[in-house]
Amino acid sequence: MDVKIEPGWKRILESEFDKEYFLMLSQFVKNEYSSKTIYPPPGFIFHAFWLTPFDKVKVVILGQDPYHGPKQANGLCFAVNKGVSLPPSVQNIYKEIESDLGHKSKYPQGDLEEWAKQGVLLLNATLTVEANKAGSHQNKGWENFTDEVIRILSEQMEHLVFILWGNYAKKKGVVIDRQKHLVIESPHPSPFAARTGFFGSKPFSKTNEYLEKNGKATIEW
């Protein structure tokens, strides 16, 4: 797997790419792409890292897997390509933006690139998936890699906002230093959980209040 990744991230993560687990993961991913339909397209595996350089990160939203349907996954968690109908979780995210901020999102098309360009790292725990097989690339090494990304951000940056939706993201967030960063936790925006505490959790206004308080530009959601 050729790791095409933004130079700042490459420098920070260089030692990770040489570890045995990552070399095994790379071989697994190469084999999968050569023999099956895998999402996202290979050039988009590290798309989140390209759009949000290391030194520009202000907010981290954690997801689990890429979407496993055609033309959906674009390398950003929760996002879909423009022109693809919005999954229910994304619809609920937009509903909460409107409820929280009092206006609709400026970027309703679902690809979320404009968030990423403002410093929102949209990070899935697992960066690849086989078509129509949710969770098929879990426990192959991606989780080790993304745990390290979270740990490094927590250690090396100041005053980030980590948004953890659902139990999976909360568990992944245990390495975050909560003295240095704001951690916002709530149920997942999926239809199964949104009404148990995601709606009304106001993550978008809380994020902007914290960024402003710490002298950072707010996010246009």
PDB file of C-alpha atoms in Angstrom:
ATOM      1  CA  MET A   1       0.000   0.000   0.000  1.00  0.00           C
ATOM      2  CA  ASP A   2       1.507   3.311  -1.071  1.00  0.00           C
ATOM      3  CA  VAL A   3       0.788   5.654   1.805  1.00  0.00           C
ATOM      4  CA  LYS A   4      -0.049   8.915   0.067  1.00  0.00           C
ATOM      5  CA  ILE A   5      -0.452  11.181   3.049  1.00  0.00           C
ATOM      6  CA  GLU A   6      -0.002  14.883   3.837  1.00  0.00           C
ATOM      7  CA  PRO A   7       3.679  15.637   4.674  1.00  0.00           C
ATOM      8  CA  GLY A   8       2.983  16.786   8.251  1.00  0.00           C
ATOM      9  CA  TRP A   9       1.135  13.577   9.028  1.00  0.00           C
ATOM     10  CA  LYS A  10       3.806  11.534   7.240  1.00  0.00           C
ATOM     11  CA  ARG A  11       6.504  12.992   9.471  1.00  0.00           C
ATOM     12  CA  ILE A  12       4.448  12.405  12.619  1.00  0.00           C
ATOM     13  CA  LEU A  13       3.457   8.839  11.688  1.00  0.00           C
ATOM     14  CA  GLU A  14       6.615   7.703   9.896  1.00  0.00           C
ATOM     15  CA  SER A  15       7.669   5.221  12.560  1.00  0.00           C
ATOM     16  CA  GLU A  16       4.168   3.705  12.545  1.00  0.00           C
ATOM     17  CA  PHE A  17       4.437   2.785   8.856  1.00  0.00           C
ATOM     18  CA  ASP A  18       7.511   0.632   9.593  1.00  0.00           C
ATOM     19  CA  LYS A  19       5.927  -1.418  12.373  1.00  0.00           C
ATOM     20  CA  GLU A  20       5.192  -5.076  11.734  1.00  0.00           C
ATOM     21  CA  TYR A  21       1.427  -4.744  12.198  1.00  0.00           C
ATOM     22  CA  PHE A  22       1.276  -1.965   9.573  1.00  0.00           C
ATOM     23  CA  LEU A  23       3.353  -3.923   7.069  1.00  0.00           C
ATOM     24  CA  MET A  24       0.976  -6.882   7.507  1.00  0.00           C
ATOM     25  CA  LEU A  25      -2.029  -4.561   7.221  1.00  0.00           C
ATOM     26  CA  SER A  26      -0.585  -3.073   4.020  1.00  0.00           C
ATOM     27  CA  GLN A  27      -0.198  -6.499   2.463  1.00  0.00           C
ATOM     28  CA  PHE A  28      -3.722  -7.484   3.480  1.00  0.00           C
ATOM     29  CA  VAL A  29      -5.194  -4.292   2.010  1.00  0.00           C
ATOM     30  CA  LYS A  30      -3.227  -4.684  -1.257  1.00  0.00           C
ATOM     31  CA  ASN A  31      -4.468  -8.245  -1.649  1.00  0.00           C
ATOM     32  CA  GLU A  32      -8.054  -7.205  -0.939  1.00  0.00           C
ATOM     33  CA  TYR A  33      -8.030  -4.405  -3.526  1.00  0.00           C
ATOM     34  CA  SER A  34      -6.515  -6.714  -6.141  1.00  0.00           C
ATOM     35  CA  SER A  35      -9.133  -9.454  -5.710  1.00  0.00           C
ATOM     36  CA  LYS A  36     -12.372  -7.834  -4.433  1.00  0.00           C
ATOM     37  CA  THR A  37     -14.414  -4.640  -4.514  1.00  0.00           C
ATOM     38  CA  ILE A  38     -13.116  -2.505  -1.647  1.00  0.00           C
ATOM     39  CA  TYR A  39     -14.177   0.957  -0.499  1.00  0.00           C
ATOM     40  CA  PRO A  40     -13.199   3.740  -0.573  1.00  0.00           C
ATOM     41  CA  PRO A  41     -11.263   3.892  -3.874  1.00  0.00           C
ATOM     42  CA  PRO A  42      -7.554   3.417  -3.055  1.00  0.00           C
ATOM     43  CA  GLY A  43      -6.678   7.072  -3.596  1.00  0.00           C
ATOM     44  CA  PHE A  44      -9.144   8.042  -0.859  1.00  0.00           C
ATOM     45  CA  ILE A  45      -7.987   5.746   1.969  1.00  0.00           C
ATOM     46  CA  PHE A  46      -6.096   8.630   3.609  1.00  0.00           C
ATOM     47  CA  HIS A  47      -8.348  11.398   2.276  1.00  0.00           C
ATOM     48  CA  ALA A  48      -9.093  12.695   5.796  1.00  0.00           C
ATOM     49  CA  PHE A  49      -5.368  13.240   6.364  1.00  0.00           C
ATOM     50  CA  TRP A  50      -4.947  15.114   3.057  1.00  0.00           C
ATOM     51  CA  LEU A  51      -7.818  17.503   3.672  1.00  0.00           C
ATOM     52  CA  THR A  52      -6.915  18.151   7.323  1.00  0.00           C
ATOM     53  CA  PRO A  53      -3.130  18.536   7.758  1.00  0.00           C
ATOM     54  CA  PHE A  54      -1.739  17.659  11.170  1.00  0.00           C
ATOM     55  CA  ASP A  55      -1.031  21.232  12.244  1.00  0.00           C
ATOM     56  CA  LYS A  56      -4.514  22.388  11.160  1.00  0.00           C
ATOM     57  CA  VAL A  57      -6.535  19.910  13.259  1.00  0.00           C
ATOM     58  CA  LYS A  58      -8.975  21.610  15.630  1.00  0.00           C
ATOM     59  CA  VAL A  59     -11.754  19.020  15.934  1.00  0.00           C
ATOM     60  CA  VAL A  60     -11.775  15.220  15.654  1.00  0.00           C
ATOM     61  CA  ILE A  61     -14.966  13.287  14.894  1.00  0.00           C
ATOM     62  CA  LEU A  62     -14.599   9.520  15.264  1.00  0.00           C
ATOM     63  CA  GLY A  63     -16.472   7.020  13.113  1.00  0.00           C
ATOM     64  CA  GLN A  64     -16.180   3.257  12.822  1.00  0.00           C
ATOM     65  CA  ASP A  65     -16.113   1.876   9.236  1.00  0.00           C
ATOM     66  CA  PRO A  66     -16.397   3.352   5.752  1.00  0.00           C
ATOM     67  CA  TYR A  67     -19.764   2.871   4.058  1.00  0.00           C
ATOM     68  CA  HIS A  68     -19.854  -0.402   2.144  1.00  0.00           C
ATOM     69  CA  GLY A  69     -22.259   0.564  -0.674  1.00  0.00           C
ATOM     70  CA  PRO A  70     -21.301   1.782  -4.169  1.00  0.00           C
ATOM     71  CA  LYS A  71     -20.094   5.384  -4.529  1.00  0.00           C
ATOM     72  CA  GLN A  72     -20.681   6.187  -0.853  1.00  0.00           C
ATOM     73  CA  ALA A  73     -17.327   6.113   0.952  1.00  0.00           C
ATOM     74  CA  ASN A  74     -14.921   8.992   0.338  1.00  0.00           C
ATOM     75  CA  GLY A  75     -12.408   8.543   3.163  1.00  0.00           C
ATOM     76  CA  LEU A  76     -14.170  10.862   5.624  1.00  0.00           C
ATOM     77  CA  CYS A  77     -16.238   9.397   8.445  1.00  0.00           C
ATOM     78  CA  PHE A  78     -20.008   9.865   8.128  1.00  0.00           C
ATOM     79  CA  ALA A  79     -19.528  11.578   4.729  1.00  0.00           C
ATOM     80  CA  VAL A  80     -20.780  10.420   1.330  1.00  0.00           C
ATOM     81  CA  ASN A  81     -19.887  11.596  -2.153  1.00  0.00           C
ATOM     82  CA  LYS A  82     -21.907  14.448  -3.606  1.00  0.00           C
ATOM     83  CA  GLY A  83     -24.989  13.230  -5.419  1.00  0.00           C
ATOM     84  CA  VAL A  84     -25.377  10.140  -3.221  1.00  0.00           C
ATOM     85  CA  SER A  85     -28.525  10.064  -1.097  1.00  0.00           C
ATOM     86  CA  LEU A  86     -27.771  10.886   2.525  1.00  0.00           C
ATOM     87  CA  PRO A  87     -27.612   7.952   4.967  1.00  0.00           C
ATOM     88  CA  PRO A  88     -29.911   8.254   8.007  1.00  0.00           C
ATOM     89  CA  SER A  89     -27.054   9.119  10.390  1.00  0.00           C
ATOM     90  CA  VAL A  90     -26.020  12.058   8.204  1.00  0.00           C
ATOM     91  CA  GLN A  91     -29.613  13.229   7.955  1.00  0.00           C
ATOM     92  CA  ASN A  92     -29.751  13.233  11.758  1.00  0.00           C
ATOM     93  CA  ILE A  93     -26.455  15.138  11.992  1.00  0.00           C
ATOM     94  CA  TYR A  94     -27.941  17.847   9.772  1.00  0.00           C
ATOM     95  CA  LYS A  95     -31.114  17.916  11.896  1.00  0.00           C
ATOM     96  CA  GLU A  96     -29.022  18.461  15.019  1.00  0.00           C
ATOM     97  CA  ILE A  97     -27.035  21.250  13.335  1.00  0.00           C
ATOM     98  CA  GLU A  98     -30.288  23.063  12.561  1.00  0.00           C
ATOM     99  CA  SER A  99     -31.660  22.499  16.055  1.00  0.00           C
ATOM    100  CA  ASP A 100     -28.377  23.427  17.764  1.00  0.00           C
ATOM    101  CA  LEU A 101     -27.363  26.464  15.691  1.00  0.00           C
ATOM    102  CA  GLY A 102     -30.769  27.713  14.560  1.00  0.00           C
ATOM    103  CA  HIS A 103     -29.999  27.418  10.867  1.00  0.00           C
ATOM    104  CA  LYS A 104     -29.423  24.718   8.274  1.00  0.00           C
ATOM    105  CA  SER A 105     -25.908  23.565   7.425  1.00  0.00           C
ATOM    106  CA  LYS A 106     -24.089  25.615   4.813  1.00  0.00           C
ATOM    107  CA  TYR A 107     -22.875  22.329   3.313  1.00  0.00           C
ATOM    108  CA  PRO A 108     -25.902  20.049   2.965  1.00  0.00           C
ATOM    109  CA  GLN A 109     -24.566  17.775   0.218  1.00  0.00           C
ATOM    110  CA  GLY A 110     -23.070  15.229   2.636  1.00  0.00           C
ATOM    111  CA  ASP A 111     -19.460  15.056   1.434  1.00  0.00           C
ATOM    112  CA  LEU A 112     -18.280  17.092   4.484  1.00  0.00           C
ATOM    113  CA  GLU A 113     -15.103  18.223   2.695  1.00  0.00           C
ATOM    114  CA  GLU A 114     -15.675  21.823   3.786  1.00  0.00           C
ATOM    115  CA  TRP A 115     -15.618  20.701   7.416  1.00  0.00           C
ATOM    116  CA  ALA A 116     -12.347  18.850   6.826  1.00  0.00           C
ATOM    117  CA  LYS A 117     -10.759  21.896   5.181  1.00  0.00           C
ATOM    118  CA  GLN A 118     -11.598  23.955   8.286  1.00  0.00           C
ATOM    119  CA  GLY A 119      -9.732  21.569  10.592  1.00  0.00           C
ATOM    120  CA  VAL A 120     -12.279  18.829  11.363  1.00  0.00           C
ATOM    121  CA  LEU A 121     -10.482  15.465  11.127  1.00  0.00           C
ATOM    122  CA  LEU A 122     -13.209  13.002  10.083  1.00  0.00           C
ATOM    123  CA  LEU A 123     -11.512   9.796  11.207  1.00  0.00           C
ATOM    124  CA  ASN A 124     -12.872   6.292  10.831  1.00  0.00           C
ATOM    125  CA  ALA A 125     -11.371   3.639  13.106  1.00  0.00           C
ATOM    126  CA  THR A 126     -11.064   1.306  10.108  1.00  0.00           C
ATOM    127  CA  LEU A 127     -10.108   2.928   6.809  1.00  0.00           C
ATOM    128  CA  THR A 128     -11.212   0.239   4.325  1.00  0.00           C
ATOM    129  CA  VAL A 129     -14.094  -2.216   3.915  1.00  0.00           C
ATOM    130  CA  GLU A 130     -15.235  -4.906   1.474  1.00  0.00           C
ATOM    131  CA  ALA A 131     -18.333  -4.091  -0.595  1.00  0.00           C
ATOM    132  CA  ASN A 132     -21.575  -5.077   1.147  1.00  0.00           C
ATOM    133  CA  LYS A 133     -19.723  -6.541   4.158  1.00  0.00           C
ATOM    134  CA  ALA A 134     -19.860  -4.164   7.105  1.00  0.00           C
ATOM    135  CA  GLY A 135     -16.924  -4.556   9.482  1.00  0.00           C
ATOM    136  CA  SER A 136     -15.027  -6.851   7.119  1.00  0.00           C
ATOM    137  CA  HIS A 137     -11.686  -5.080   7.663  1.00  0.00           C
ATOM    138  CA  GLN A 138     -11.929  -4.761  11.422  1.00  0.00           C
ATOM    139  CA  ASN A 139      -9.189  -6.327  13.554  1.00  0.00           C
ATOM    140  CA  LYS A 140      -6.638  -6.304  10.725  1.00  0.00           C
ATOM    141  CA  GLY A 141      -4.523  -3.470  12.141  1.00  0.00           C
ATOM    142  CA  TRP A 142      -6.367  -0.292  11.216  1.00  0.00           C
ATOM    143  CA  GLU A 143      -7.541   0.183  14.808  1.00  0.00           C
ATOM    144  CA  ASN A 144      -3.924   0.150  16.061  1.00  0.00           C
ATOM    145  CA  PHE A 145      -3.067   2.832  13.512  1.00  0.00           C
ATOM    146  CA  THR A 146      -6.002   5.115  14.306  1.00  0.00           C
ATOM    147  CA  ASP A 147      -5.499   4.653  18.073  1.00  0.00           C
ATOM    148  CA  GLU A 148      -1.987   5.982  17.547  1.00  0.00           C
ATOM    149  CA  VAL A 149      -3.334   8.951  15.555  1.00  0.00           C
ATOM    150  CA  ILE A 150      -5.646   9.836  18.467  1.00  0.00           C
ATOM    151  CA  ARG A 151      -2.884   9.386  21.047  1.00  0.00           C
ATOM    152  CA  ILE A 152      -0.467  11.614  19.104  1.00  0.00           C
ATOM    153  CA  LEU A 153      -3.075  14.335  18.629  1.00  0.00           C
ATOM    154  CA  SER A 154      -3.902  14.229  22.330  1.00  0.00           C
ATOM    155  CA  GLU A 155      -0.237  14.411  23.360  1.00  0.00           C
ATOM    156  CA  GLN A 156       1.137  16.904  20.853  1.00  0.00           C
ATOM    157  CA  MET A 157      -1.749  19.334  20.345  1.00  0.00           C
ATOM    158  CA  GLU A 158      -3.547  21.728  22.695  1.00  0.00           C
ATOM    159  CA  HIS A 159      -7.247  22.516  23.078  1.00  0.00           C
ATOM    160  CA  LEU A 160      -8.718  20.143  20.507  1.00  0.00           C
ATOM    161  CA  VAL A 161     -12.348  19.058  20.525  1.00  0.00           C
ATOM    162  CA  PHE A 162     -12.985  15.315  20.260  1.00  0.00           C
ATOM    163  CA  ILE A 163     -16.569  14.387  19.329  1.00  0.00           C
ATOM    164  CA  LEU A 164     -17.373  10.792  20.267  1.00  0.00           C
ATOM    165  CA  TRP A 165     -20.752   9.510  19.083  1.00  0.00           C
ATOM    166  CA  GLY A 166     -21.758   6.082  20.363  1.00  0.00           C
ATOM    167  CA  ASN A 167     -20.097   3.469  22.571  1.00  0.00           C
ATOM    168  CA  TYR A 168     -17.494   2.411  20.012  1.00  0.00           C
ATOM    169  CA  ALA A 169     -16.129   5.962  19.705  1.00  0.00           C
ATOM    170  CA  LYS A 170     -16.241   6.459  23.483  1.00  0.00           C
ATOM    171  CA  LYS A 171     -14.069   3.358  24.005  1.00  0.00           C
ATOM    172  CA  LYS A 172     -11.637   4.564  21.375  1.00  0.00           C
ATOM    173  CA  GLY A 173     -11.409   7.908  23.166  1.00  0.00           C
ATOM    174  CA  VAL A 174      -9.985   6.543  26.412  1.00  0.00           C
ATOM    175  CA  VAL A 175      -6.459   7.678  25.438  1.00  0.00           C
ATOM    176  CA  ILE A 176      -7.483  11.353  25.183  1.00  0.00           C
ATOM    177  CA  ASP A 177      -6.104  13.710  27.839  1.00  0.00           C
ATOM    178  CA  ARG A 178      -9.260  15.388  29.099  1.00  0.00           C
ATOM    179  CA  GLN A 179      -7.302  18.015  31.014  1.00  0.00           C
ATOM    180  CA  LYS A 180      -5.955  19.437  27.732  1.00  0.00           C
ATOM    181  CA  HIS A 181      -8.889  18.878  25.385  1.00  0.00           C
ATOM    182  CA  LEU A 182     -12.680  19.042  25.285  1.00  0.00           C
ATOM    183  CA  VAL A 183     -14.363  15.643  24.844  1.00  0.00           C
ATOM    184  CA  ILE A 184     -18.028  15.697  23.772  1.00  0.00           C
ATOM    185  CA  GLU A 185     -19.805  12.351  24.130  1.00  0.00           C
ATOM    186  CA  SER A 186     -23.341  11.354  23.196  1.00  0.00           C
ATOM    187  CA  PRO A 187     -25.285   8.466  21.662  1.00  0.00           C
ATOM    188  CA  HIS A 188     -24.705   7.772  17.976  1.00  0.00           C
ATOM    189  CA  PRO A 189     -26.702   9.722  15.352  1.00  0.00           C
ATOM    190  CA  SER A 190     -28.054   6.505  13.816  1.00  0.00           C
ATOM    191  CA  PRO A 191     -31.863   6.106  13.806  1.00  0.00           C
ATOM    192  CA  PHE A 192     -31.516   3.436  16.517  1.00  0.00           C
ATOM    193  CA  ALA A 193     -29.874   5.784  19.020  1.00  0.00           C
ATOM    194  CA  ALA A 194     -30.384   9.410  17.978  1.00  0.00           C
ATOM    195  CA  ARG A 195     -33.477   9.927  20.157  1.00  0.00           C
ATOM    196  CA  THR A 196     -31.737   8.561  23.250  1.00  0.00           C
ATOM    197  CA  GLY A 197     -29.524  11.638  23.633  1.00  0.00           C
ATOM    198  CA  PHE A 198     -27.905  12.589  20.333  1.00  0.00           C
ATOM    199  CA  PHE A 199     -30.701  15.002  19.514  1.00  0.00           C
ATOM    200  CA  GLY A 200     -30.323  17.962  21.838  1.00  0.00           C
ATOM    201  CA  SER A 201     -26.673  17.250  22.693  1.00  0.00           C
ATOM    202  CA  LYS A 202     -25.553  20.482  20.941  1.00  0.00           C
ATOM    203  CA  PRO A 203     -22.077  19.300  19.881  1.00  0.00           C
ATOM    204  CA  PHE A 204     -21.672  21.988  17.219  1.00  0.00           C
ATOM    205  CA  SER A 205     -22.282  25.026  19.424  1.00  0.00           C
ATOM    206  CA  LYS A 206     -20.244  23.469  22.280  1.00  0.00           C
ATOM    207  CA  THR A 207     -17.338  22.943  19.881  1.00  0.00           C
ATOM    208  CA  ASN A 208     -17.415  26.519  18.640  1.00  0.00           C
ATOM    209  CA  GLU A 209     -17.696  27.973  22.148  1.00  0.00           C
ATOM    210  CA  TYR A 210     -14.606  26.020  23.213  1.00  0.00           C
ATOM    211  CA  LEU A 211     -12.605  26.971  20.107  1.00  0.00           C
ATOM    212  CA  GLU A 212     -13.492  30.621  20.533  1.00  0.00           C
ATOM    213  CA  LYS A 213     -12.587  30.554  24.220  1.00  0.00           C
ATOM    214  CA  ASN A 214      -9.161  29.183  23.266  1.00  0.00           C
ATOM    215  CA  GLY A 215      -8.477  31.721  20.525  1.00  0.00           C
ATOM    216  CA  LYS A 216      -9.233  29.493  17.541  1.00  0.00           C
ATOM    217  CA  ALA A 217     -11.452  30.176  14.545  1.00  0.00           C
ATOM    218  CA  THR A 218     -14.843  28.508  14.855  1.00  0.00           C
ATOM    219  CA  ILE A 219     -16.191  25.928  12.378  1.00  0.00           C
ATOM    220  CA  GLU A 220     -18.857  26.814   9.819  1.00  0.00           C
ATOM    221  CA  TRP A 221     -20.987  23.712  10.091  1.00  0.00           C
TER     222      TRP A 221
END
